[in-house]
Amino acid sequence: MKDSKKKTLLAIAAILFVFQGFFNVQIIHPQWTRDYSLGKQSLASGLGADQAFLELLGFREFLAGMLWVRGDTFFETGNYDAVLPIIRLVTILDPKNIDVYSTGMWHIGYNFTDEEQRSDRRYLPTALALGKEGCANNSETYELYYEEAWLWYHKIDDDYPQAVKWLSIANEHPDITPARKNLMRNALERDGKPEEALQLLYKLKDQAQQDYNQDKNYEARNDLETLINNIDTTVVRLVQRGNIAEKNGWYASGDYDTKNPFDVGFSAKVTVTEPKVIVVEGTWNVLPVGTRVRVILRDANLPHSVPGSMDWDAMATSVQLDPPKNETYMQDQLFVRNRRFNRRIDMSKDPTMYPFSGDKYLIEFYYNPRSAPPHIQDKFGWNGEGMTDSNFLRLDARPDNERVVYTTLEISRDQLLQQGAYAGKVTVLKTKNYHDTAIPTDSLDDVIMVPSLRNSGATSASTSSGAAPGGKAAANAVINSLGGGN
Amino acid sequence: MNAIWAIASSTVGEAIRRKVLLVILLIALLLLSIIPALGVLSARSEMSAMISTIFFVIRFTSALIAIILTIYMIPNEIERRTIYTILCKPVQRWQFLLGKYFGAVLALALMMGIMTALSLVMFWFLKHPDASKMAEVAKQPILYLVEMSLLAAIAIFFSTFVAPLVNFFISTGLWLVGTVLNPLYDSFATNPQTAPIMKTMAKLITSILPNFANYDVKNPILHPGVVIQNEASYYLKTVGYGFMYIAILLILGIVVFDRREV
Amino acid sequence: MAAAIETKKLTKTYRSRQLGKINVVNELDLHVEEGEIFGFLGPNGAGKTTTIKMLLGIIYPTHGEGYVLGREIGDMDVHRVISYLPERPYYYEHMTGFELLKFYDSLFGNHDPDKCQRLLERVNLAGDASKTINQYSKGMQQRVGLAQSLLNDPKLLFLDEPTGGLDPIAHREIRDLILSFRDEGRTVFISSHELSEVELICDRVAIIHKGEIARQGRLTELLKGGRIEITLQGIDEGLARKLATGGTLHNLSDGYMLDMPEEEDVNAVVDTVRSAKGSIVSMVPRKKRLEDLFVETVRAATPGAAPKLAAEGGV
């Protein structure tokens, strides 16, 4: 080959070389990253050399599958701690594996528990963050949005705007099943927006009607009937609970179930019976079963804490395999029976979950009527309009002047652990109104009468004043019919 | 052109009879045929797991074949003195090199075609996906072929001046690095803690080394919900990129080989 | 006659780390006439193959000039009319003999299956045309190699050790083919160290040693200087001595052995002996062999290492 020809060829190669570099970095690469990059974590850390090699060769999904099978055996044996890193790895390797995300969220959110089946809520931010990541990686399907919403709706059971937010994204996806769209109605109601819930039900009903007209199968019919039934129920509740009246300005003059606000008469006493064991007792003057008062024992100075909960959303920034080990956060429910609650909470058997490393602790009591079951909401209303507490009603604990019952008791580490100055001493803490015989359990005078939908609103609530129409006998009948009275 | 074609077709004939390549191909075909049994690894995304494993086997095997086929091609010709019987004919060295290269690409296409065909047949019988899905699945191996052609160009370029064993490590190394260039670059680019000098380095390396990651387009194929804009244009661009790089390597190979004492 | 091959101070220098610069071929002046069979002889490593590769344009001379069929070496056009059979080449073993010829034919841009068939017949492989090369014996492979070298009807053939490693029958077949090439008017350039073969077929030879031409010329001229041994009985010593003036005399138990150059007047000796009533027991011409020439040449070129080189030369 002649030298001149060679030089020409080399010049062409040089030009091509410069151009390919530009072409690759400026033109192809951005499109690849946008469309073909697999997930946000590009190079997984924490993989063994062989696994990393497989991953680099694009064997990620297969590897993820193998790991997940291994994770499954840990599930079966209850070795949950071992599952967590596997979930993390699998989701890094195969960010499109929706099952691993949803199972992982459920597992992290629910399955880490103490000996008495109280879940370790220090993991909740991780569950939420995993869900957020899953949504970002799988935005084409409703599933993980729905799972994220479910965590807010069911597990956190507070901060309902979050549930509404995630559900509304889920509902925009065409692949969501009709039945799952209905959860939005519940979320909206718990968010104190029953009228929006009704509007949604109408919309869903129209759709269900269309679906049913097209294909008259059992499922479509069932769906339609459920929606009609739900609309029925919601309309009756909107009428009876006074929401329609409120909207139209005649609430003041009418007789509605939520009138007048009923004083729940909350009081509580906490006794440290043994180190790390407390007994919580107290009063709640609502006879029908279904009341659960949230009790939290946590570090007094816990960051991101809000009354009766945590700012979970702000904490859910990244998937952390280890919860903050030095923090203590115990949350439990106080079930009310016979207008009293009494619960022994033993935190002595789970030192990793309850490290008690701080000096000061706060015991919080929190009741949000939005979480209440419908038969109680029939009196309290969706937003607690029909509920009050002469001592602990708080309007500042939640945004938008939500009506909640909230109070705290302070306790020190020494008191809880019965050590130092409190060695061998039983500490008793009480709310200011607590009397050991605060409310006579044999008197039903100040027990609310829960109205019954079956009576078409004929029964209204009696209040603590006892001036309600219908009287004591009718109220008793209602309570009995609900199976709540003893 | 006649000479190039004659050399290319003789290269194909030789390649498909090389035992080591046939063994690799056979193992790959066996692996492909047991892939359905691996579906249990991923309960609901069985289809994605299957497709992704198919892609992995095809890609890995093809790379191995591309490298082993190409690194020995020219050294063997010289060692066996076959090259003299060719170069003493009116065949230019560049024609010889191109003929060998195109032969390698054709042999690769043939072997990859067999693997893809088997995968598709199996896929069809096991999953009965609709035709559009089958077409989707067939797209990735086409880009893999471009990827392997680029890899073969690298190997043949180095085979004009280094020994086969050294070439094996160079080509394999470049391929492995090339398959992670994009993720690597992205992790540098998106990490705010990366020093600017490192970012510049990452950019430089990405623009210099052959980028094999570009040919990994399985994401939207595995996950049908992912919507891709201008897919055809991406395919064209990345194929164009491959051809450009191949041209560079072949030109350099021709220039080096032209003065090579054989 | 025009020169088929002409080189002037053709030199190929390699650099080696241990030995520094080595002139594998050093200022070679070759001259090969058209239509002759030219033997290019030399021990292993003398630079034979290197010279051929330079003439074919496969490697490049460090300096000097070379012309093949009147064209400067490296000119690709000349490849249309020359051919080359390397020493023990491997052909694509998956091809049949016929396919192999078709393949090489296509390198010329030709497609002539009939010609391929004819050539196979010519090298006596027509019956094995559909066997693959890996089923061929060495001799068959060499013959198919010769067939491929005839594809372009070459004016000049380079054959590198064409009979190397073959059995005597194969030797003969190849030898006959090569001779037939000359009969067709082709020039044949044979590189070899199998001197007996070369001696049988070559018109002219060049002996190369350490990259340099040691001897070059017509074989008949180079081999001049043979001797004749005459064994005599029944004559007296005086006569014997008289006869031995042109050679040397050895005493035997029952007579004399006279060793004399072949160009001496042997007839005169015979006449003298017969007239003296003596008898001639035997008369053995000791012709000069190429082997002798080769050893002689190599020894002369490297006095110190002569025996070793001769051994290496396979003579």
Short mmCIF file of N, CA, C and O in Angstrom, two decimals, chain A residues 302-351:
data_model
loop_
_atom_site.label_atom_id
_atom_site.label_comp_id
_atom_site.label_asym_id
_atom_site.label_seq_id
_atom_site.Cartn_x
_atom_site.Cartn_y
_atom_site.Cartn_z
N LEU A 302 -36.97 12.52 70.24
CA LEU A 302 -36.84 11.82 68.96
C LEU A 302 -37.01 12.80 67.80
O LEU A 302 -38.00 13.53 67.76
N PRO A 303 -36.04 12.85 66.89
CA PRO A 303 -36.24 13.75 65.75
C PRO A 303 -37.42 13.28 64.89
O PRO A 303 -37.73 12.10 64.87
N HIS A 304 -38.02 14.21 64.20
CA HIS A 304 -39.15 13.92 63.29
C HIS A 304 -40.41 13.47 64.01
O HIS A 304 -41.32 12.96 63.39
N SER A 305 -40.46 13.64 65.35
CA SER A 305 -41.68 13.18 66.00
C SER A 305 -42.77 14.23 65.85
O SER A 305 -42.51 15.43 65.81
N VAL A 306 -43.99 13.73 65.72
CA VAL A 306 -45.17 14.61 65.74
C VAL A 306 -46.10 14.03 66.79
O VAL A 306 -45.94 12.84 67.12
N PRO A 307 -47.04 14.77 67.31
CA PRO A 307 -47.90 14.21 68.35
C PRO A 307 -48.57 12.91 67.89
O PRO A 307 -49.21 12.86 66.85
N GLY A 308 -48.32 11.87 68.64
CA GLY A 308 -48.98 10.60 68.37
C GLY A 308 -48.47 9.85 67.18
O GLY A 308 -49.05 8.85 66.77
N SER A 309 -47.39 10.31 66.62
CA SER A 309 -46.86 9.62 65.43
C SER A 309 -45.48 10.16 65.12
O SER A 309 -44.85 10.81 65.96
N MET A 310 -45.03 9.85 63.90
CA MET A 310 -43.76 10.40 63.42
C MET A 310 -44.02 11.01 62.05
O MET A 310 -45.00 10.66 61.39
N ASP A 311 -43.11 11.86 61.64
CA ASP A 311 -43.22 12.39 60.28
C ASP A 311 -42.57 11.35 59.34
O ASP A 311 -41.46 11.51 58.86
N TRP A 312 -43.31 10.26 59.13
CA TRP A 312 -42.73 9.11 58.41
C TRP A 312 -42.26 9.51 57.01
O TRP A 312 -41.24 9.03 56.53
N ASP A 313 -43.03 10.36 56.39
CA ASP A 313 -42.70 10.72 55.00
C ASP A 313 -41.32 11.40 54.93
O ASP A 313 -40.51 11.10 54.06
N ALA A 314 -41.09 12.30 55.90
CA ALA A 314 -39.80 13.00 55.88
C ALA A 314 -38.66 12.05 56.17
O ALA A 314 -37.52 12.26 55.76
N MET A 315 -38.96 10.97 56.91
CA MET A 315 -37.90 10.03 57.27
C MET A 315 -37.61 9.03 56.16
O MET A 315 -36.55 8.41 56.12
N ALA A 316 -38.60 8.88 55.27
CA ALA A 316 -38.48 7.82 54.25
C ALA A 316 -37.68 8.32 53.06
O ALA A 316 -38.17 8.38 51.94
N THR A 317 -36.43 8.67 53.30
CA THR A 317 -35.63 9.20 52.20
C THR A 317 -34.79 8.12 51.52
O THR A 317 -34.56 8.19 50.33
N SER A 318 -34.35 7.14 52.30
CA SER A 318 -33.52 6.11 51.67
C SER A 318 -33.76 4.78 52.36
O SER A 318 -34.20 4.72 53.51
N VAL A 319 -33.48 3.72 51.61
CA VAL A 319 -33.68 2.38 52.14
C VAL A 319 -32.51 2.03 53.05
O VAL A 319 -31.40 1.83 52.60
N GLN A 320 -32.79 2.01 54.35
CA GLN A 320 -31.75 1.68 55.34
C GLN A 320 -31.97 0.26 55.82
O GLN A 320 -33.04 -0.09 56.26
N LEU A 321 -30.91 -0.54 55.70
CA LEU A 321 -31.07 -1.92 56.14
C LEU A 321 -31.14 -2.01 57.66
O LEU A 321 -31.74 -2.92 58.20
N ASP A 322 -30.51 -1.07 58.33
CA ASP A 322 -30.54 -1.11 59.80
C ASP A 322 -31.33 0.08 60.31
O ASP A 322 -31.09 1.21 59.92
N PRO A 323 -32.28 -0.19 61.20
CA PRO A 323 -32.99 0.94 61.80
C PRO A 323 -32.05 1.63 62.79
O PRO A 323 -31.04 1.04 63.19
N PRO A 324 -32.38 2.86 63.17
CA PRO A 324 -31.53 3.52 64.18
C PRO A 324 -31.56 2.72 65.47
O PRO A 324 -32.57 2.67 66.16
N LYS A 325 -30.45 2.10 65.81
CA LYS A 325 -30.42 1.10 66.88
C LYS A 325 -30.57 1.68 68.29
O LYS A 325 -30.95 0.98 69.21
N ASN A 326 -30.25 2.96 68.41
CA ASN A 326 -30.29 3.51 69.78
C ASN A 326 -31.62 4.21 70.08
O ASN A 326 -31.78 4.80 71.13
N GLU A 327 -32.54 4.15 69.14
CA GLU A 327 -33.83 4.81 69.38
C GLU A 327 -34.85 3.82 69.90
O GLU A 327 -34.85 2.65 69.53
N THR A 328 -35.72 4.34 70.74
CA THR A 328 -36.80 3.51 71.27
C THR A 328 -38.12 4.09 70.79
O THR A 328 -38.37 5.30 70.92
N TYR A 329 -38.91 3.25 70.18
CA TYR A 329 -40.23 3.70 69.74
C TYR A 329 -41.18 2.52 69.83
O TYR A 329 -41.13 1.61 69.02
N MET A 330 -42.01 2.53 70.85
CA MET A 330 -42.98 1.46 71.04
C MET A 330 -44.35 2.03 70.77
O MET A 330 -44.71 3.08 71.27
N GLN A 331 -45.11 1.35 69.93
CA GLN A 331 -46.47 1.82 69.70
C GLN A 331 -47.42 0.66 69.89
O GLN A 331 -47.18 -0.45 69.42
N ASP A 332 -48.50 0.91 70.61
CA ASP A 332 -49.47 -0.15 70.85
C ASP A 332 -50.87 0.46 70.86
O ASP A 332 -51.03 1.67 70.76
N GLN A 333 -51.84 -0.41 70.92
CA GLN A 333 -53.24 0.05 70.95
C GLN A 333 -53.86 -0.34 72.27
O GLN A 333 -53.64 -1.45 72.77
N LEU A 334 -54.67 0.56 72.78
CA LEU A 334 -55.40 0.25 74.01
C LEU A 334 -56.84 -0.04 73.62
O LEU A 334 -57.54 0.84 73.11
N PHE A 335 -57.26 -1.27 73.80
CA PHE A 335 -58.63 -1.64 73.43
C PHE A 335 -59.57 -1.33 74.58
O PHE A 335 -59.31 -1.71 75.73
N VAL A 336 -60.63 -0.63 74.25
CA VAL A 336 -61.57 -0.21 75.29
C VAL A 336 -62.69 -1.24 75.42
O VAL A 336 -63.32 -1.60 74.42
N ARG A 337 -62.84 -1.73 76.60
CA ARG A 337 -63.98 -2.61 76.90
C ARG A 337 -64.58 -2.14 78.22
O ARG A 337 -63.85 -1.85 79.15
N ASN A 338 -65.88 -2.10 78.22
CA ASN A 338 -66.55 -1.61 79.43
C ASN A 338 -66.05 -0.24 79.84
O ASN A 338 -65.87 0.06 81.02
N ARG A 339 -65.74 0.54 78.84
CA ARG A 339 -65.33 1.93 79.04
C ARG A 339 -63.98 2.07 79.77
O ARG A 339 -63.66 3.11 80.28
N ARG A 340 -63.29 0.99 79.85
CA ARG A 340 -61.98 1.08 80.47
C ARG A 340 -60.97 0.37 79.59
O ARG A 340 -61.31 -0.48 78.77
N PHE A 341 -59.76 0.73 79.78
CA PHE A 341 -58.71 -0.06 79.11
C PHE A 341 -57.64 -0.40 80.14
O PHE A 341 -57.45 0.32 81.12
N ASN A 342 -57.01 -1.52 79.89
CA ASN A 342 -55.99 -1.99 80.81
C ASN A 342 -55.06 -2.90 80.03
O ASN A 342 -55.47 -3.94 79.55
N ARG A 343 -53.85 -2.47 79.88
CA ARG A 343 -52.95 -3.28 79.06
C ARG A 343 -51.56 -3.32 79.69
O ARG A 343 -51.02 -2.31 80.12
N ARG A 344 -51.01 -4.53 79.70
CA ARG A 344 -49.66 -4.71 80.21
C ARG A 344 -48.73 -4.76 78.99
O ARG A 344 -48.95 -5.52 78.06
N ILE A 345 -47.77 -3.90 79.04
CA ILE A 345 -46.84 -3.86 77.90
C ILE A 345 -45.46 -4.23 78.39
O ILE A 345 -44.87 -3.54 79.22
N ASP A 346 -44.96 -5.38 77.88
CA ASP A 346 -43.68 -5.89 78.35
C ASP A 346 -42.62 -5.60 77.29
O ASP A 346 -42.64 -6.16 76.20
N MET A 347 -41.70 -4.73 77.62
CA MET A 347 -40.64 -4.38 76.66
C MET A 347 -39.30 -4.95 77.09
O MET A 347 -38.26 -4.60 76.57
N SER A 348 -39.36 -5.86 78.07
CA SER A 348 -38.09 -6.36 78.64
C SER A 348 -37.45 -7.45 77.81
O SER A 348 -36.28 -7.74 77.95
N LYS A 349 -38.25 -8.06 76.92
CA LYS A 349 -37.70 -9.22 76.20
C LYS A 349 -37.05 -8.86 74.87
O LYS A 349 -36.51 -9.73 74.20
N ASP A 350 -37.14 -7.62 74.49
CA ASP A 350 -36.61 -7.24 73.16
C ASP A 350 -35.66 -6.06 73.26
O ASP A 350 -35.99 -4.94 72.87
N PRO A 351 -34.49 -6.31 73.83
CA PRO A 351 -33.56 -5.19 74.05
C PRO A 351 -33.12 -4.50 72.75
O PRO A 351 -32.82 -3.31 72.77
#
